[in-house]
Amino acid sequence: MIHRVALYARFSSDNQRTESIDAQIRAMRAYCQQQHWQIVATYIDEAKSATTDRRPNFQQMIEDSCKNLFDIVLVHK
């Protein structure tokens, strides 16, 4: 069975930069390749705090999960 995966990356405005998103995506893609998982969606929220779920792409990911568009949500750390 091939797992369908959604990648979720974010960084806070406090201590990270846009480059951290690229590094997160690269690491998650490499992991999916090792596991033979299919990436079907990528969600990114920039400069958004993890202390709230009021992040636009996070909310979109939740909506898409209700549609069974993917089996796994993969996050970096």
Tab-separated table of C-alpha atoms in Angstrom, residues 34-62:
chain	number	residue	atom	x	y	z
A	34	GLN	CA	12.935	6.597	1.589
A	35	GLN	CA	9.550	5.309	2.752
A	36	HIS	CA	8.152	5.119	-0.808
A	37	TRP	CA	5.324	7.438	0.176
A	38	GLN	CA	3.483	9.618	-2.335
A	39	ILE	CA	3.342	13.338	-1.562
A	40	VAL	CA	-0.077	14.621	-2.602
A	41	ALA	CA	-0.162	18.048	-0.943
A	42	THR	CA	2.077	20.624	0.687
A	43	TYR	CA	0.827	23.227	3.151
A	44	ILE	CA	3.006	26.126	4.312
A	45	ASP	CA	2.326	28.836	6.851
A	46	GLU	CA	4.972	31.558	7.105
A	47	ALA	CA	5.461	33.748	10.150
A	48	LYS	CA	2.639	32.060	12.034
A	49	SER	CA	2.730	31.087	15.679
A	50	ALA	CA	2.119	27.509	16.738
A	51	THR	CA	0.187	28.762	19.761
A	52	THR	CA	-2.947	29.124	17.648
A	53	ASP	CA	-4.611	27.078	14.939
A	54	ARG	CA	-5.618	30.279	13.119
A	55	ARG	CA	-3.184	29.583	10.326
A	56	PRO	CA	-4.745	29.658	6.831
A	57	ASN	CA	-2.973	26.664	5.326
A	58	PHE	CA	-3.283	24.668	8.529
A	59	GLN	CA	-7.046	25.199	8.339
A	60	GLN	CA	-7.030	24.190	4.658
A	61	MET	CA	-5.135	21.023	5.580
A	62	ILE	CA	-7.764	20.181	8.200
